[in-house]
């Protein structure tokens, strides 16, 4: 005689639901999305984040490092200019992400201090740090070239990337102030 065991049945149902949910999530993220990358990042508050946690809003993203004295301040200023050129309604649908190229020194605390010094609105901005491997994977997906040089400095591409709500690259601009208006116009097309 076969006995009915509610514990085993409950576990089987839970496993089936987990499989269905993971399949639905895998199907909702397009194959050409950076949200396919599996890295775990820490934000400026020390919270673990996956890139896919940013889905649902357009994102303006760049890779920088906080102690940079050269192009990174210009990139951040350009992104702030993009934000300032958006209407209040448009700002509701666009987030801003800065990803550290120097994860060994850009801890969540350092990233938070950087955000405060730069007067970044953390309701709309996220600063991420992760493993060197995850940084390299994201840089490759975005076609951002970088190389560590002496004294913890980094030579890197000066790119700002626009992502649609599903994490697909829709545009890339050189991170200079002259391109802020063009980036805003491109954000309005998708």
mmCIF file of C-alpha atoms in Angstrom:
data_model
loop_
_atom_site.group_PDB
_atom_site.id
_atom_site.type_symbol
_atom_site.label_atom_id
_atom_site.label_comp_id
_atom_site.label_asym_id
_atom_site.label_seq_id
_atom_site.Cartn_x
_atom_site.Cartn_y
_atom_site.Cartn_z
ATOM 1 C CA UNK A 1 0.000 0.000 0.000
ATOM 2 C CA UNK A 2 1.299 3.485 -0.923
ATOM 3 C CA UNK A 3 1.203 5.961 1.937
ATOM 4 C CA UNK A 4 0.512 9.645 1.375
ATOM 5 C CA UNK A 5 3.280 11.791 2.897
ATOM 6 C CA UNK A 6 2.354 15.512 2.972
ATOM 7 C CA UNK A 7 5.957 16.604 3.721
ATOM 8 C CA UNK A 8 7.340 14.923 0.617
ATOM 9 C CA UNK A 9 4.437 16.217 -1.476
ATOM 10 C CA UNK A 10 5.070 19.756 -0.203
ATOM 11 C CA UNK A 11 8.763 19.527 -1.079
ATOM 12 C CA UNK A 12 7.962 18.250 -4.568
ATOM 13 C CA UNK A 13 5.497 21.085 -5.164
ATOM 14 C CA UNK A 14 8.042 23.634 -3.883
ATOM 15 C CA UNK A 15 10.742 22.237 -6.162
ATOM 16 C CA UNK A 16 8.391 22.325 -9.145
ATOM 17 C CA UNK A 17 7.479 25.958 -8.430
ATOM 18 C CA UNK A 18 11.153 26.900 -8.097
ATOM 19 C CA UNK A 19 11.909 25.332 -11.473
ATOM 20 C CA UNK A 20 8.992 27.134 -13.127
ATOM 21 C CA UNK A 21 9.968 30.517 -11.641
ATOM 22 C CA UNK A 22 13.619 30.122 -12.687
ATOM 23 C CA UNK A 23 12.551 29.196 -16.230
ATOM 24 C CA UNK A 24 10.234 32.213 -16.457
ATOM 25 C CA UNK A 25 13.025 34.517 -15.221
ATOM 26 C CA UNK A 26 15.514 33.025 -17.691
ATOM 27 C CA UNK A 27 13.026 33.585 -20.499
ATOM 28 C CA UNK A 28 12.248 37.187 -19.545
ATOM 29 C CA UNK A 29 15.893 38.326 -19.713
ATOM 30 C CA UNK A 30 16.924 38.608 -23.369
ATOM 31 C CA UNK A 31 20.038 36.753 -24.484
ATOM 32 C CA UNK A 32 21.741 40.035 -25.446
ATOM 33 C CA UNK A 33 21.178 41.571 -22.006
ATOM 34 C CA UNK A 34 23.995 42.333 -19.586
ATOM 35 C CA UNK A 35 21.545 41.071 -16.970
ATOM 36 C CA UNK A 36 22.567 37.572 -18.115
ATOM 37 C CA UNK A 37 25.867 38.088 -16.247
ATOM 38 C CA UNK A 38 25.777 36.174 -12.972
ATOM 39 C CA UNK A 39 28.042 38.297 -10.776
ATOM 40 C CA UNK A 40 27.144 39.401 -7.276
ATOM 41 C CA UNK A 41 27.889 43.057 -6.589
ATOM 42 C CA UNK A 42 27.909 45.162 -3.434
ATOM 43 C CA UNK A 43 26.241 48.550 -3.576
ATOM 44 C CA UNK A 44 27.218 51.662 -1.634
ATOM 45 C CA UNK A 45 25.201 50.397 1.354
ATOM 46 C CA UNK A 46 26.855 46.967 1.376
ATOM 47 C CA UNK A 47 23.776 45.238 -0.063
ATOM 48 C CA UNK A 48 24.313 42.338 -2.452
ATOM 49 C CA UNK A 49 22.894 43.072 -5.902
ATOM 50 C CA UNK A 50 22.737 41.234 -9.181
ATOM 51 C CA UNK A 51 22.702 43.255 -12.376
ATOM 52 C CA UNK A 52 19.248 41.851 -13.117
ATOM 53 C CA UNK A 53 17.959 43.642 -10.004
ATOM 54 C CA UNK A 54 18.110 46.819 -12.113
ATOM 55 C CA UNK A 55 15.591 45.526 -14.660
ATOM 56 C CA UNK A 56 12.381 47.451 -15.155
ATOM 57 C CA UNK A 57 14.009 50.872 -15.654
ATOM 58 C CA UNK A 58 16.338 52.292 -18.249
ATOM 59 C CA UNK A 59 19.855 52.618 -16.865
ATOM 60 C CA UNK A 60 22.757 54.917 -17.648
ATOM 61 C CA UNK A 61 25.927 53.088 -16.657
ATOM 62 C CA UNK A 62 29.632 53.780 -16.597
ATOM 63 C CA UNK A 63 32.737 52.124 -15.196
ATOM 64 C CA UNK A 64 34.945 54.411 -13.100
ATOM 65 C CA UNK A 65 37.126 54.412 -10.005
ATOM 66 C CA UNK A 66 36.639 56.824 -7.145
ATOM 67 C CA UNK A 67 40.217 58.075 -6.722
ATOM 68 C CA UNK A 68 40.560 58.930 -10.423
ATOM 69 C CA UNK A 69 41.611 62.501 -11.091
ATOM 70 C CA UNK A 70 41.353 62.420 -14.876
ATOM 71 C CA UNK A 71 38.378 61.205 -16.925
ATOM 72 C CA UNK A 72 36.176 59.743 -14.182
ATOM 73 C CA UNK A 73 35.104 63.118 -12.746
ATOM 74 C CA UNK A 74 34.106 64.153 -16.279
ATOM 75 C CA UNK A 75 32.129 60.931 -16.773
ATOM 76 C CA UNK A 76 30.248 61.460 -13.503
ATOM 77 C CA UNK A 77 29.581 65.133 -14.317
ATOM 78 C CA UNK A 78 28.267 64.123 -17.733
ATOM 79 C CA UNK A 79 25.947 61.561 -16.150
ATOM 80 C CA UNK A 80 24.751 64.209 -13.678
ATOM 81 C CA UNK A 81 24.097 66.521 -16.619
ATOM 82 C CA UNK A 82 22.061 63.776 -18.296
ATOM 83 C CA UNK A 83 20.045 63.366 -15.098
ATOM 84 C CA UNK A 84 19.491 67.130 -14.800
ATOM 85 C CA UNK A 85 18.228 67.355 -18.393
ATOM 86 C CA UNK A 86 15.504 64.765 -17.761
ATOM 87 C CA UNK A 87 12.031 65.852 -16.715
ATOM 88 C CA UNK A 88 10.752 64.672 -13.334
ATOM 89 C CA UNK A 89 8.582 62.073 -15.101
ATOM 90 C CA UNK A 90 11.531 60.827 -17.164
ATOM 91 C CA UNK A 91 13.699 60.547 -14.044
ATOM 92 C CA UNK A 92 11.194 58.042 -12.640
ATOM 93 C CA UNK A 93 12.096 55.655 -15.466
ATOM 94 C CA UNK A 94 15.888 56.079 -15.541
ATOM 95 C CA UNK A 95 18.505 54.924 -13.053
ATOM 96 C CA UNK A 96 22.225 55.671 -12.934
ATOM 97 C CA UNK A 97 24.892 53.068 -12.160
ATOM 98 C CA UNK A 98 28.600 53.565 -11.503
ATOM 99 C CA UNK A 99 30.688 50.380 -11.403
ATOM 100 C CA UNK A 100 34.155 50.435 -9.852
ATOM 101 C CA UNK A 101 37.185 49.407 -11.881
ATOM 102 C CA UNK A 102 39.217 49.124 -8.647
ATOM 103 C CA UNK A 103 37.192 46.812 -6.403
ATOM 104 C CA UNK A 104 40.098 46.268 -4.009
ATOM 105 C CA UNK A 105 40.018 49.912 -2.914
ATOM 106 C CA UNK A 106 36.465 50.970 -3.814
ATOM 107 C CA UNK A 107 34.662 49.374 -0.892
ATOM 108 C CA UNK A 108 30.970 50.111 -0.272
ATOM 109 C CA UNK A 109 32.001 52.739 2.297
ATOM 110 C CA UNK A 110 34.351 54.445 -0.167
ATOM 111 C CA UNK A 111 31.628 54.374 -2.829
ATOM 112 C CA UNK A 112 29.103 55.900 -0.409
ATOM 113 C CA UNK A 113 31.537 58.689 0.543
ATOM 114 C CA UNK A 114 32.164 59.323 -3.157
ATOM 115 C CA UNK A 115 28.404 59.568 -3.784
ATOM 116 C CA UNK A 116 28.019 62.075 -0.952
ATOM 117 C CA UNK A 117 30.937 64.216 -2.143
ATOM 118 C CA UNK A 118 29.562 64.211 -5.689
ATOM 119 C CA UNK A 119 26.029 64.950 -4.381
ATOM 120 C CA UNK A 120 24.535 61.909 -6.115
ATOM 121 C CA UNK A 121 20.899 61.239 -5.256
ATOM 122 C CA UNK A 122 21.062 57.651 -4.010
ATOM 123 C CA UNK A 123 17.374 57.167 -4.730
ATOM 124 C CA UNK A 124 18.339 57.220 -8.407
ATOM 125 C CA UNK A 125 22.030 56.262 -8.336
ATOM 126 C CA UNK A 126 23.707 52.971 -7.471
ATOM 127 C CA UNK A 127 27.438 52.538 -7.019
ATOM 128 C CA UNK A 128 28.664 48.974 -7.361
ATOM 129 C CA UNK A 129 31.836 47.132 -6.508
ATOM 130 C CA UNK A 130 32.498 43.465 -7.133
ATOM 131 C CA UNK A 131 35.120 40.845 -7.727
ATOM 132 C CA UNK A 132 37.876 41.488 -10.256
ATOM 133 C CA UNK A 133 36.404 38.663 -12.357
ATOM 134 C CA UNK A 134 32.913 40.212 -12.386
ATOM 135 C CA UNK A 135 34.357 43.628 -13.250
ATOM 136 C CA UNK A 136 36.248 42.067 -16.176
ATOM 137 C CA UNK A 137 33.124 40.207 -17.392
ATOM 138 C CA UNK A 138 31.019 43.368 -17.325
ATOM 139 C CA UNK A 139 33.757 45.398 -19.013
ATOM 140 C CA UNK A 140 33.966 42.807 -21.776
ATOM 141 C CA UNK A 141 30.177 42.828 -22.250
ATOM 142 C CA UNK A 142 30.222 46.639 -22.509
ATOM 143 C CA UNK A 143 33.386 46.720 -24.640
ATOM 144 C CA UNK A 144 35.089 48.841 -21.978
ATOM 145 C CA UNK A 145 38.842 48.516 -22.225
ATOM 146 C CA UNK A 146 40.891 48.978 -19.074
ATOM 147 C CA UNK A 147 44.336 48.246 -17.746
ATOM 148 C CA UNK A 148 45.759 48.698 -14.274
ATOM 149 C CA UNK A 149 48.915 50.775 -14.235
ATOM 150 C CA UNK A 150 51.222 51.984 -11.464
ATOM 151 C CA UNK A 151 50.016 53.488 -8.184
ATOM 152 C CA UNK A 152 46.537 51.909 -8.408
ATOM 153 C CA UNK A 153 45.677 54.016 -11.451
ATOM 154 C CA UNK A 154 43.644 52.626 -14.346
ATOM 155 C CA UNK A 155 43.711 53.485 -18.028
ATOM 156 C CA UNK A 156 40.174 52.909 -19.294
ATOM 157 C CA UNK A 157 37.567 53.643 -21.920
ATOM 158 C CA UNK A 158 35.594 56.790 -21.303
ATOM 159 C CA UNK A 159 32.160 55.319 -22.115
ATOM 160 C CA UNK A 160 28.654 55.950 -20.892
ATOM 161 C CA UNK A 161 26.221 53.169 -21.785
ATOM 162 C CA UNK A 162 22.443 53.428 -22.077
ATOM 163 C CA UNK A 163 20.510 50.253 -21.270
ATOM 164 C CA UNK A 164 16.863 49.538 -21.893
ATOM 165 C CA UNK A 165 14.671 48.185 -19.088
ATOM 166 C CA UNK A 166 15.804 44.639 -19.903
ATOM 167 C CA UNK A 167 19.527 45.417 -19.804
ATOM 168 C CA UNK A 168 20.199 45.569 -23.535
ATOM 169 C CA UNK A 169 22.742 48.111 -24.763
ATOM 170 C CA UNK A 170 20.907 50.825 -26.700
ATOM 171 C CA UNK A 171 23.702 53.379 -27.025
ATOM 172 C CA UNK A 172 27.203 54.231 -25.949
ATOM 173 C CA UNK A 173 28.640 57.728 -25.841
ATOM 174 C CA UNK A 174 32.044 59.105 -24.975
ATOM 175 C CA UNK A 175 31.677 60.487 -21.444
ATOM 176 C CA UNK A 176 32.148 64.174 -22.187
ATOM 177 C CA UNK A 177 29.748 67.015 -21.431
ATOM 178 C CA UNK A 178 29.064 67.735 -25.101
ATOM 179 C CA UNK A 179 27.391 64.322 -25.399
ATOM 180 C CA UNK A 180 24.896 64.768 -22.542
ATOM 181 C CA UNK A 181 22.172 66.262 -24.765
ATOM 182 C CA UNK A 182 22.656 63.509 -27.338
ATOM 183 C CA UNK A 183 22.406 60.854 -24.611
ATOM 184 C CA UNK A 184 19.151 62.359 -23.301
ATOM 185 C CA UNK A 185 17.684 62.329 -26.806
ATOM 186 C CA UNK A 186 18.690 58.696 -27.253
ATOM 187 C CA UNK A 187 17.142 57.772 -23.887
ATOM 188 C CA UNK A 188 13.819 59.091 -25.174
ATOM 189 C CA UNK A 189 13.844 56.740 -28.190
ATOM 190 C CA UNK A 190 13.408 53.466 -26.321
#
